[in-house]
Coordinates of C-alpha atoms in Angstrom, one line a residue:
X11 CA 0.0 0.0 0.0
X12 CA 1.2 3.5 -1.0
X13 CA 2.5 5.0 2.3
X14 CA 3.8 8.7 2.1
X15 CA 5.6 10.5 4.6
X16 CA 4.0 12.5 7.4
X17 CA 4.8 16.0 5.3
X18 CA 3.7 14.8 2.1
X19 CA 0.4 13.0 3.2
X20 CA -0.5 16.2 4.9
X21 CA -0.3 18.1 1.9
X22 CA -1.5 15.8 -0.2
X23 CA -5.0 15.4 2.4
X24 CA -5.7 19.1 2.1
X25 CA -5.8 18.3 -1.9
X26 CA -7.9 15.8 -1.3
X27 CA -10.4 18.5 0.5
X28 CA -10.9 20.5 -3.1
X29 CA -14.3 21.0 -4.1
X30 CA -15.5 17.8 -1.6
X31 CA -18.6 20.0 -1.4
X32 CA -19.2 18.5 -5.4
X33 CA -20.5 15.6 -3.3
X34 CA -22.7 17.8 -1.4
X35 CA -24.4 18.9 -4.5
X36 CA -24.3 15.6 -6.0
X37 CA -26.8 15.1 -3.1
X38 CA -29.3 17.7 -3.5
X39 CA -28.8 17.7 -7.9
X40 CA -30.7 14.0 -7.1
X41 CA -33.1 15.3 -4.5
X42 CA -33.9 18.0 -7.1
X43 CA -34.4 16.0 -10.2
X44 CA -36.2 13.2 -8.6
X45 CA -38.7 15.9 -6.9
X46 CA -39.2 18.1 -9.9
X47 CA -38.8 16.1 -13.1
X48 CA -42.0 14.2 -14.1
X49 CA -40.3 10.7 -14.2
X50 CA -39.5 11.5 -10.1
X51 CA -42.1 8.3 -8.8
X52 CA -40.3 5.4 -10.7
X53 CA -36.9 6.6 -10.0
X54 CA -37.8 7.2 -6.5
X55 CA -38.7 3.7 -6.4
X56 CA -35.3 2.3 -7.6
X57 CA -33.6 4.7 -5.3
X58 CA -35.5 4.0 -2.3
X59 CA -34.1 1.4 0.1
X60 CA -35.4 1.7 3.9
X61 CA -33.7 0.4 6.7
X62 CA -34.7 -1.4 9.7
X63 CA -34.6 1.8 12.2
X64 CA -37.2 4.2 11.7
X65 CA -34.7 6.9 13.7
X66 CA -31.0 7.1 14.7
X67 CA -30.6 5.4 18.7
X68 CA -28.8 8.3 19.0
X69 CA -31.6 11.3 19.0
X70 CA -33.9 11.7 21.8
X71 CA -36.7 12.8 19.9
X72 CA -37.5 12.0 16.2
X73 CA -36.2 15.1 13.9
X74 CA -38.4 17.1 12.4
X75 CA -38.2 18.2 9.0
X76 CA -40.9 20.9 8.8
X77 CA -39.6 22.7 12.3
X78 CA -36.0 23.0 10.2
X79 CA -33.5 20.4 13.0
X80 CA -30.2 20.2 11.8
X81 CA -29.6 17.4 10.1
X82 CA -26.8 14.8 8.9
X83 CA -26.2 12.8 6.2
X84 CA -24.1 9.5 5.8
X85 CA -22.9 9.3 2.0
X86 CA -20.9 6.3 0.8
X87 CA -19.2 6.2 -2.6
X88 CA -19.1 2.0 -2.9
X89 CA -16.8 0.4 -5.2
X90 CA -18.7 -2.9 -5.8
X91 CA -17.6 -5.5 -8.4
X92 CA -19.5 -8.5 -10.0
X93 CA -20.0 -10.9 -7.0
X94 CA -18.5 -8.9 -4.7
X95 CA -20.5 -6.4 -2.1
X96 CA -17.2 -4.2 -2.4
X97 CA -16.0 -1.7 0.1
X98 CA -17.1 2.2 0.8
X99 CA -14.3 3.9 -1.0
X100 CA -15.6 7.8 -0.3
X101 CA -17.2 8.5 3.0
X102 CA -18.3 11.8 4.0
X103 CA -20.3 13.2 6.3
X104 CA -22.6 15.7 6.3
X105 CA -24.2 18.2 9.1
X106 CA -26.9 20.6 7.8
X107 CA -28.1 23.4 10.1
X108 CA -31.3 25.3 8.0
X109 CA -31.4 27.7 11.3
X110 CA -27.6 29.5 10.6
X111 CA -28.0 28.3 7.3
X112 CA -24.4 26.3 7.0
X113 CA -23.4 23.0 6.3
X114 CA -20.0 20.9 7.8
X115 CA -18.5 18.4 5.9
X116 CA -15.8 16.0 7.2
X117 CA -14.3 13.1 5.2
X118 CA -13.5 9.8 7.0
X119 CA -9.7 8.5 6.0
X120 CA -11.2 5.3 4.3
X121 CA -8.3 3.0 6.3
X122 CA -9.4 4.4 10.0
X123 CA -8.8 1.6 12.4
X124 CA -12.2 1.8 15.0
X125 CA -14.7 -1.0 15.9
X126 CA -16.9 -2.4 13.3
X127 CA -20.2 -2.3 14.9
X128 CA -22.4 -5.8 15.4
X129 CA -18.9 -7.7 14.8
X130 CA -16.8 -6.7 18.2
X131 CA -14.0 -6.6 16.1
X132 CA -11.8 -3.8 14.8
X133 CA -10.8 -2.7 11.3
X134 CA -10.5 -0.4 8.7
X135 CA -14.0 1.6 8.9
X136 CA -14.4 1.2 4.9
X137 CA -14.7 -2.5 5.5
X138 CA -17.9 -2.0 7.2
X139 CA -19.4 -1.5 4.3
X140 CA -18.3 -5.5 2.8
X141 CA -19.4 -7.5 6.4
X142 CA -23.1 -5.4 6.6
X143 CA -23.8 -3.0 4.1
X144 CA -25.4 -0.1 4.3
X145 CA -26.7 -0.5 7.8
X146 CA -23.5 -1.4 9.2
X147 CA -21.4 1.6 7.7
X148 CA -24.2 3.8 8.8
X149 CA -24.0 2.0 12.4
X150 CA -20.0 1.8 12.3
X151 CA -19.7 5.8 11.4
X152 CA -22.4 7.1 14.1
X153 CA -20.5 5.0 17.1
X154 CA -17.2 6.6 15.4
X155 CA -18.0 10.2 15.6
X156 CA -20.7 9.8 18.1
X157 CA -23.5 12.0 16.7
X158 CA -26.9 10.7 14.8
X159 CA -26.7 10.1 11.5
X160 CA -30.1 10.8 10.2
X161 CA -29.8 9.6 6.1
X162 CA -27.6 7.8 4.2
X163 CA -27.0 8.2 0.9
X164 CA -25.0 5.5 -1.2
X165 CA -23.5 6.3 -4.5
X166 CA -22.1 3.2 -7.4
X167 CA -18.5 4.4 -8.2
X168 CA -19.1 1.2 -11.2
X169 CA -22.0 3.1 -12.2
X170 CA -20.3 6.4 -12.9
X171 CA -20.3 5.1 -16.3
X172 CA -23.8 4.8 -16.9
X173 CA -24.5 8.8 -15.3
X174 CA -21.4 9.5 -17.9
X175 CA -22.7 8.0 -20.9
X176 CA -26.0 9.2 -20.1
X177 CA -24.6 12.6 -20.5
X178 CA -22.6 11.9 -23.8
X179 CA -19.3 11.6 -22.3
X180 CA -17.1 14.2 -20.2
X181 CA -14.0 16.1 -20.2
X182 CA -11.1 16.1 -18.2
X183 CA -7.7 17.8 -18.1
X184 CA -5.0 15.1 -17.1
X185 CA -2.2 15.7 -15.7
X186 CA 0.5 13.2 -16.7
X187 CA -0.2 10.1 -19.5
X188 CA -0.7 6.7 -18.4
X189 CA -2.3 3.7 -20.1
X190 CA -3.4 5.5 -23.3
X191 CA -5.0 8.3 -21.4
X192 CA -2.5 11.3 -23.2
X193 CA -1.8 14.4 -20.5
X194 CA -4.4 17.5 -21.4
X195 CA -7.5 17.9 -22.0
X196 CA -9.6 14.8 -22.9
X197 CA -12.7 13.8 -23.3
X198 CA -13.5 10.3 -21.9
X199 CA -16.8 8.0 -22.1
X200 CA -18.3 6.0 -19.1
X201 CA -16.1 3.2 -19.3
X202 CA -12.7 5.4 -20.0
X203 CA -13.5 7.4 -16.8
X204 CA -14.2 4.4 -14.6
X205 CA -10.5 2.7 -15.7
X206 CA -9.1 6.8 -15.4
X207 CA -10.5 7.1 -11.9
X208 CA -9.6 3.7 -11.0
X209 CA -5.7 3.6 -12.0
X210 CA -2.9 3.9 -8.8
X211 CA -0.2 2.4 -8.8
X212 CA 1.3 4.1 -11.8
X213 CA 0.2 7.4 -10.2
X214 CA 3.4 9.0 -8.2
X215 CA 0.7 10.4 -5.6
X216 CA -1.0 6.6 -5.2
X217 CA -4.9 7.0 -4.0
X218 CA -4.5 10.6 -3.5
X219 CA -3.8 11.1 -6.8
X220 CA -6.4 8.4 -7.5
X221 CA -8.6 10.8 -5.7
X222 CA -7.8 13.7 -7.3
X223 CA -9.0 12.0 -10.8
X224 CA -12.3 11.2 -9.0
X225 CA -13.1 14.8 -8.4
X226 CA -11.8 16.0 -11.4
X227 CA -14.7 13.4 -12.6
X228 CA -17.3 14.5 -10.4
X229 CA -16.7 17.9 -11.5
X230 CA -17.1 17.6 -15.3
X231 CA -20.5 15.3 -14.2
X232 CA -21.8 18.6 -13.0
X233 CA -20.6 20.7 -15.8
X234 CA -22.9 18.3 -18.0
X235 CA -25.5 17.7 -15.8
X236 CA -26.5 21.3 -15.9
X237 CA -26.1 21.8 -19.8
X238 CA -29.3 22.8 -21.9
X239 CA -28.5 19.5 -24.3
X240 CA -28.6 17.8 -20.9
X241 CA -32.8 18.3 -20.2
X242 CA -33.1 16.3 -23.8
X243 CA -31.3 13.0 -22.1
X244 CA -32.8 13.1 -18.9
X245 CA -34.6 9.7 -19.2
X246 CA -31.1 8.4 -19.7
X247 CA -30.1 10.0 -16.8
X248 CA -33.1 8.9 -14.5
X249 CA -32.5 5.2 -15.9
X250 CA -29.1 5.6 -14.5
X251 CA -29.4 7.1 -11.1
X252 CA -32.0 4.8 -10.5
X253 CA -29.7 2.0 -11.0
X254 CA -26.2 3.4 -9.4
X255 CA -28.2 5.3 -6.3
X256 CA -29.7 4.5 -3.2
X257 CA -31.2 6.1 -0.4
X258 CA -33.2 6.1 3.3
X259 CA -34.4 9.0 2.3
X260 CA -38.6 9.4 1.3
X261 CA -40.4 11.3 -0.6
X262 CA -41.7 13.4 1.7
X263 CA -38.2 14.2 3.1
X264 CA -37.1 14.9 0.1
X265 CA -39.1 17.6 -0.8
X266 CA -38.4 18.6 2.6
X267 CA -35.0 19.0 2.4
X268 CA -35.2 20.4 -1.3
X269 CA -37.7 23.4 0.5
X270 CA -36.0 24.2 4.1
X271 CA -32.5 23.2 4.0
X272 CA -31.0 24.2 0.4
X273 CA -29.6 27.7 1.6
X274 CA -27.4 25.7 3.8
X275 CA -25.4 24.5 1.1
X276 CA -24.6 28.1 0.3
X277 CA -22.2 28.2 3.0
X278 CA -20.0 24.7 3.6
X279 CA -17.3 24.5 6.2
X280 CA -14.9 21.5 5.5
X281 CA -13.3 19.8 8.6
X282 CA -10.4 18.0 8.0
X283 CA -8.6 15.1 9.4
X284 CA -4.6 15.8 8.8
X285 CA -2.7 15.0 11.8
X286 CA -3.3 11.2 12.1
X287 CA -0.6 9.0 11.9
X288 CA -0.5 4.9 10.3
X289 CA 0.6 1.9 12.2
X290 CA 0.9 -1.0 11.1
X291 CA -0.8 -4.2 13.2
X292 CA -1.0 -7.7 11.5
X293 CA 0.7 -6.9 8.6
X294 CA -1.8 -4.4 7.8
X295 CA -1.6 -0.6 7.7
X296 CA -4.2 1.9 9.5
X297 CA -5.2 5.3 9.9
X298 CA -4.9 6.4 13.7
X299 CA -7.0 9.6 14.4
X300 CA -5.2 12.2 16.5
X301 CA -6.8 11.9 19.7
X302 CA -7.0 16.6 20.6
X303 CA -8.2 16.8 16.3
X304 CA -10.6 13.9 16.7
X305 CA -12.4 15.3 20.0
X306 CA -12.4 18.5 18.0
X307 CA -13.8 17.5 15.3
X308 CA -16.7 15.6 17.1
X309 CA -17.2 18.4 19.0
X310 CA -17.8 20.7 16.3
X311 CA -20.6 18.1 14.4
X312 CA -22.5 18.1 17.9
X313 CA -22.9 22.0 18.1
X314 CA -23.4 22.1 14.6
X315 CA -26.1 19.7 15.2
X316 CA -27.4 21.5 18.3
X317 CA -26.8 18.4 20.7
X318 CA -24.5 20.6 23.1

C-alpha cells in the first residue's frame, strides 16, 4: 500500500479537500431532479431502500423536518464488483443546520482503524461496508464520531459510467499520460473514466492522486448535468441514477430538504482530518486519528447539530 511520509500526506490530504462540497451537490442535484422532473415516482422507487430503524438510537426525539433540525447525512461512494458487495471507498459526512443556514463536511480517511459495529471486532472503517452493508457503515460511522446520522445516501463508483454516458461523455484535463489516457484535456466515455478514476499504482501520488482524478470526474459530471442539451437526455439520466443510487431517504423528506434546508449549502465548512498517523498491526496498515483533532472534530458536528 502507498504510504507517504508524514509531510507529504499532509499536503497531499488538504488536496484531497478541493471541491469535496461537489458531493454535497451531487446530493441535492438528485433530490432535485427526482422531486421536480416528471419521471420522479419510478426513479424514486429504484432509489429508495429503507432500513430497519425508523430513527438514529442516537436522537432523543424523532427530527423534524418541517420545524428545520439540523440534520446529517451519511454518503458512501461503494466500489462494488461482480459478485463482490465491495468496500465504501468515499465516506463523507454531512451536518446541515437550515437555522444558521451552513453546512459541515468531514471526510473519514477510508483505512481508520475503530470498531466495526455488530462484529466486536476492529478494522479499517471502509470494510464496514463489505461485512453489513449499508446499515453497518451507517452504524459503524455514528459509534465513530458519536453523533446521529439521520440519512444515508450511497453512491455506485461502477455506475459512474452509466450517469457519464447518459450525459454523452465528459472532459477532463489530465495531468500526466498513463495507459493511453494522453496528458491534457480529454474527453472520456463512461467506461474510460471508470479505468481513469480507478488507476494507482502508476500514479506518483497513489490514491490521492487516485482521488484527485475522482473529483476531477465528479466535477465535469456537474458541468454536463446542468447543460441545456442535458434536459433532452434526462430519461437516460433517471435510468441511471436509478440504478447506481440508493437512499433512506422518502419522498416526503425529500421535498423537505429540497424546500428548508438548500440555503445551507450556500455556506459549507470543511473539517479536515490531517494530523493522524498509520501503524501498522497484523501486517496491515491503519489510519490512527489524532486523539485533541478527533475530539475536536466531534465536537464541532454536535454543536453544529445543536446536541450541546
Amino acid at each position: 500500500m502507498f504510504k507517504p511520509n508524514n509531510k507529504s500526506r499532509k499536503t497531499k490530504k488538504k488536496k484531497r479537500w478541493v471541491n469535496r462540497s461537489l458531493i454535497f451537490f451531487i446530493l441535492l442535484g438528485v433530490i432535485y431532479l427526482v422531486v421536480f422532473f416528471p419521471k420522479a415516482s419510478s426513479t424514486l422507487d429504484n432509489i429508495h431502500q429503507p432500513i430497519e430503524r425508523e430513527a438514529s438510537p442516537k436522537r432523543a426525539e424523532k427530527i423534524v423536518l418541517e420545524e428545520k433540525n439540523p440534520i446529517s447525512v451519511l454518503l458512501l461512494g461503494v466500489d462494488e464488483r461482480e459478485d463482490d458487495r465491495g468496500r465504501s471507498d468515499t465516506m463523507i459526512v454531512l451536518t446541515i443546520n437550515p437555522a444558521d443556514q451552513s453546512t459541515k463536511m468531514v471526510s473519514i480517511p477510508r483505512d481508520t482503524y475503530t470498531e466495526i459495529v455488530g462484529l466486536d471486532m476492529s478494522d479499517k472503517i471502509n470494510h464496514a461496508y463489505a461485512f453489513g452493508g449499508i446499515e453497518m457503515s451507517l452504524d459503524t460511522t455514528e459509534n465513530l464520531l458519536d453523533i446521529p446520522i439521520d440519512y444515508v445516501v450511497q453512491l455506485n463508483m461502477d455506475g459512474f459510467k452509466d450517469i457519464i454516458d447518459a450525459l454523452d461523455g465528459i472532459t477532463v484535463d489530465n495531468s500526466f499520460a498513463f495507459d493511453g489516457f494522453e496528458k491534457g484535456v480529454i474527453t472520456l466515455s463512461g467506461d474510460e473514466a471508470l479505468d481513469y478514476v480507478r488507476m494507482r499504482y502508476q500514479d506518483p501520488n497513489g490514491d490521492f492522486g487516485r482521488q484527485d482524478r475522482q473529483k476531477q470526474v465528479i466535477k465535469s459530471i456537474m458541468t454536463e448535468a446542468v447543460s441545456a442539451t442535458t434536459l433532452f437526455n434526462y430519461p437516460k439520466i433517471f435510468d441511471a441514477l436509478g440504478k447506481n443510487v440508493k437512499t433512506n431517504m422518502e419522498f416526503n423528506a425529500m421535498i423537505d430538504i429540497q424546500s428548508n434546508y438548500r440555503e445551507a449549502s450556500k455556506n459549507v465548512e470543511q473539517l479536515i482530518f490531517e494530523k493522524g498517523t498509520g501503524e501498522t498491526i497484523g501486517g496491515i496498515w491503519y489510519y490512527m486519528m489524532d486523539e485533541d483533532e478527533f475530539a475536536a472534530v466531534k465536537d464541532q458536528l454536535k454543536e453544529h447539530l445543536q446536541l450541546k
